[in-house]
Amino acid sequence: MIALKTEEDLVAIRENALLVSRTLAEVGKFVAPGITTKELDAIAEKYIRDAGALPGFLGYGGFPYTLCISVNEMVVHGFPSDYKLQEGDIVSVDCGTTYRGFNGDSAYTFAVGKISDDDQRLLDTTKASLFKGIEKAVAGNRIGDIGHAVQSLAEAAGYSVVRELVGHGIGKHLHESPEVPNFGRAGHGVKLKEGMVICIEPMINSGVKDVYLADNGWGVYTADHKKSAHFELMVAIRHGAPEILSTFDFIEGKRN
Ligand code: MG
Ligand code: MG
């Protein structure tokens, strides 16, 4: 069942979206060579709690941290650790919040210091594929239209799309129906309706699409150990247009 959101629900969901966006920007200020990923996690947890909210991932399915921090060939669900970020790394930070009975969830892949042109192109393309998918988040379209748009852009750039992990609805629960794959056939799948709120979150690999699960049952890595990027935004389907609820503007200095 897909929970359609009321105007009142959307008020609380927007607050979560704003908080995850600001939390990612706060973390981004500290992303630099030498900081450990555990230190980034602590920064995010404090920021979220200071806002009167709760970290949405902490304890979710047993996940033990506030952030999923996934470096280089790790796709998603990395545990913060004593690893010190190094110049040239790319680091995906995925953040969740719970506030006023609703959830927020967004992700951004940061460059650590100066990165290679190839890695910058991976980041730019992954983000572009997200926005291409968002354009299709319109009532009357289908879930497959979103995935098809993401996949087409990513594959045209020579990259591959992870199949095992997908976007999702969000609201009172972190993960709600429908699933939002980053691949698919245009015109297929669940029909998008007014009031749906979804997370679109392409995970794009620079090499093969295949991934494997780490021994801890969480970390997902690329099979060929080439780099992977992940960007995620929350989008409401409203008035015939996608309303993008979370934002990268704070991270990218476009808004304070
Ligand atoms: Mg996420
Ligand atoms: Mg998500």
XYZ file of C-alpha atoms and ligand atoms in Angstrom:
258
model
C 0.000 0.000 0.000
C 1.241 3.472 -0.855
C 0.591 6.122 1.798
C -0.426 9.367 0.097
C 0.550 12.409 2.112
C -1.749 15.181 3.291
C -0.783 18.857 3.369
C -0.200 18.463 7.104
C 2.047 15.438 6.574
C 4.009 17.430 4.020
C 4.708 20.197 6.526
C 6.466 17.710 8.826
C 8.164 15.927 5.929
C 9.534 19.259 4.639
C 11.023 19.950 8.069
C 12.811 16.612 7.945
C 13.963 17.297 4.400
C 15.383 20.654 5.465
C 17.130 19.116 8.458
C 18.804 16.299 6.490
C 19.890 18.867 3.917
C 21.407 21.122 6.570
C 23.010 18.183 8.355
C 24.720 17.041 5.152
C 25.998 20.588 4.648
C 27.329 20.689 8.223
C 29.148 17.386 7.637
C 30.427 18.713 4.324
C 32.195 21.612 6.076
C 34.425 19.065 7.817
C 35.099 16.723 4.888
C 38.858 17.027 4.374
C 41.956 14.856 4.401
C 42.708 13.599 7.923
C 39.236 13.558 9.485
C 37.898 10.143 10.431
C 34.506 9.035 9.235
C 33.532 8.443 12.887
C 34.198 12.112 13.592
C 31.849 13.036 10.744
C 29.218 10.755 12.244
C 29.488 12.489 15.624
C 29.102 15.907 13.962
C 25.900 14.767 12.255
C 24.442 13.157 15.368
C 25.004 16.290 17.446
C 23.563 18.529 14.749
C 20.402 16.432 14.458
C 19.885 16.125 18.223
C 20.526 19.851 18.743
C 17.643 20.452 16.314
C 15.377 18.379 18.557
C 15.204 15.486 16.112
C 16.573 11.942 16.140
C 19.030 10.271 13.784
C 16.778 8.258 11.492
C 19.248 5.482 10.702
C 20.530 4.841 14.221
C 19.053 1.496 15.243
C 17.125 1.115 11.977
C 17.285 -2.601 11.207
C 20.134 -2.635 13.730
C 22.249 -0.034 11.907
C 24.575 1.289 14.619
C 25.359 4.848 13.455
C 23.793 8.158 12.433
C 25.353 8.229 8.970
C 26.140 5.692 6.304
C 29.604 6.745 5.098
C 30.876 4.928 2.039
C 34.315 5.705 0.639
C 35.456 5.119 -2.971
C 34.544 1.557 -4.060
C 31.990 1.234 -1.291
C 28.548 1.871 -2.744
C 26.402 2.372 0.364
C 25.781 1.447 4.027
C 29.339 1.990 5.218
C 29.926 2.093 8.962
C 31.699 5.210 10.198
C 35.150 4.125 11.389
C 38.648 5.237 12.323
C 39.502 5.508 8.624
C 40.993 8.922 7.910
C 39.804 10.478 4.684
C 42.573 10.949 2.153
C 43.109 13.512 -0.569
C 41.484 12.167 -3.742
C 38.840 10.029 -2.009
C 35.196 10.357 -2.820
C 32.929 9.875 0.165
C 29.223 9.227 0.056
C 27.331 10.433 3.122
C 23.771 9.225 3.586
C 21.736 10.804 6.381
C 18.339 10.165 7.926
C 16.248 12.099 10.437
C 13.129 11.399 12.421
C 11.146 14.408 13.564
C 7.488 14.984 14.414
C 6.612 11.417 13.435
C 8.076 11.600 9.945
C 11.394 10.861 8.279
C 14.023 12.547 6.156
C 16.621 10.805 3.977
C 19.177 12.259 1.562
C 22.712 11.564 0.407
C 25.610 13.390 -1.217
C 28.984 12.223 -2.467
C 31.738 14.646 -1.509
C 35.175 15.097 -3.019
C 37.986 14.961 -0.465
C 40.461 17.658 -1.437
C 41.463 17.504 -5.080
C 40.011 14.524 -6.937
C 40.761 13.180 -10.405
C 38.871 14.428 -13.457
C 37.464 10.914 -13.891
C 36.056 10.881 -10.376
C 34.632 14.383 -10.789
C 32.860 13.203 -13.935
C 31.383 10.267 -11.978
C 30.032 12.648 -9.325
C 28.663 15.103 -11.887
C 27.015 12.348 -13.903
C 25.446 10.651 -10.890
C 23.974 13.941 -9.710
C 22.756 14.753 -13.217
C 21.074 11.331 -13.425
C 19.237 12.071 -10.181
C 17.849 15.329 -11.560
C 16.942 13.605 -14.816
C 14.950 11.066 -12.779
C 13.304 13.814 -10.733
C 11.970 15.437 -13.919
C 9.886 12.298 -14.458
C 8.343 12.365 -10.976
C 5.029 13.683 -12.243
C 1.512 12.376 -11.556
C 0.433 10.053 -14.328
C 3.971 8.902 -15.126
C 5.174 5.529 -13.906
C 8.022 4.465 -11.647
C 9.762 2.971 -14.675
C 9.943 6.414 -16.268
C 12.152 7.592 -13.408
C 14.457 4.571 -13.535
C 14.670 4.691 -17.290
C 15.712 8.350 -17.222
C 18.399 7.728 -14.581
C 19.732 4.640 -16.340
C 19.786 6.212 -19.797
C 21.865 9.154 -18.668
C 24.276 7.071 -16.585
C 24.827 4.409 -19.220
C 25.238 6.956 -22.023
C 28.139 8.340 -19.972
C 29.710 4.871 -19.816
C 28.712 4.037 -16.248
C 26.566 1.311 -14.742
C 23.566 1.297 -12.418
C 23.429 -0.792 -9.247
C 20.410 -3.085 -9.343
C 20.331 -4.502 -5.821
C 19.505 -1.229 -4.062
C 16.720 1.154 -4.963
C 14.952 4.327 -3.886
C 11.706 4.225 -1.961
C 8.666 5.997 -0.638
C 9.164 7.900 2.623
C 6.886 9.274 5.315
C 6.034 7.886 8.740
C 8.451 5.108 7.834
C 11.942 5.537 6.440
C 11.251 3.009 3.707
C 7.749 2.870 2.281
C 6.228 1.643 -0.956
C 6.826 2.003 -3.797
C 10.346 0.891 -4.590
C 12.049 3.363 -6.939
C 14.671 1.530 -9.021
C 17.344 3.492 -10.860
C 16.797 1.376 -13.937
C 13.748 0.196 -15.807
C 11.451 0.532 -18.727
C 9.623 3.752 -19.507
C 5.871 3.407 -19.128
C 6.110 0.461 -16.731
C 5.555 0.022 -13.005
C 3.468 1.770 -10.373
C 1.621 4.874 -11.554
C 2.721 8.064 -9.784
C -0.002 9.919 -7.915
C -0.494 13.268 -6.222
C 0.669 13.093 -2.625
C 3.319 10.467 -3.084
C 6.698 11.281 -1.540
C 9.684 9.321 -2.791
C 13.430 9.203 -2.398
C 15.253 8.970 -5.718
C 18.797 7.794 -5.116
C 20.972 6.656 -8.003
C 23.984 4.548 -7.074
C 26.228 4.721 -10.127
C 29.377 2.664 -10.621
C 32.305 3.717 -12.761
C 32.908 0.064 -13.685
C 30.612 -2.961 -13.622
C 27.137 -2.842 -12.104
C 27.759 -5.837 -9.844
C 28.203 -5.422 -6.117
C 28.854 -7.658 -3.133
C 27.960 -7.515 0.534
C 30.666 -7.175 3.184
C 31.045 -9.785 5.930
C 29.359 -7.447 8.422
C 26.124 -7.795 6.438
C 25.920 -4.042 5.710
C 28.639 -2.597 3.512
C 28.017 -2.875 -0.220
C 31.073 -2.742 -2.514
C 31.569 -2.702 -6.265
C 32.592 -6.155 -7.534
C 35.517 -4.714 -9.514
C 36.550 -2.272 -6.742
C 36.083 0.706 -9.023
C 34.529 3.813 -7.535
C 30.824 4.406 -6.992
C 28.774 7.538 -6.279
C 25.400 8.087 -4.607
C 23.123 11.121 -4.532
C 19.640 11.139 -3.011
C 16.834 13.669 -2.734
C 13.268 13.544 -1.421
C 10.610 14.479 -3.942
C 6.867 15.025 -3.572
C 4.521 14.554 -6.500
C 2.437 17.689 -6.430
C 0.284 19.774 -8.716
C 1.585 18.083 -11.824
C 5.231 18.732 -10.986
C 7.956 17.286 -8.834
C 8.462 19.300 -5.647
C 12.038 18.684 -4.550
C 11.876 18.659 -0.756
C 15.502 18.219 0.250
C 18.291 20.197 -1.355
C 22.024 20.304 -2.036
C 21.958 24.115 -2.022
C 23.378 24.365 1.524
C 26.220 22.001 0.646
C 27.012 23.828 -2.579
C 26.850 27.293 -1.041
C 23.801 28.383 -3.039
C 21.786 29.006 0.112
C 22.635 29.719 3.748
Mg 19.525 7.575 2.127
Mg 16.940 6.317 0.871
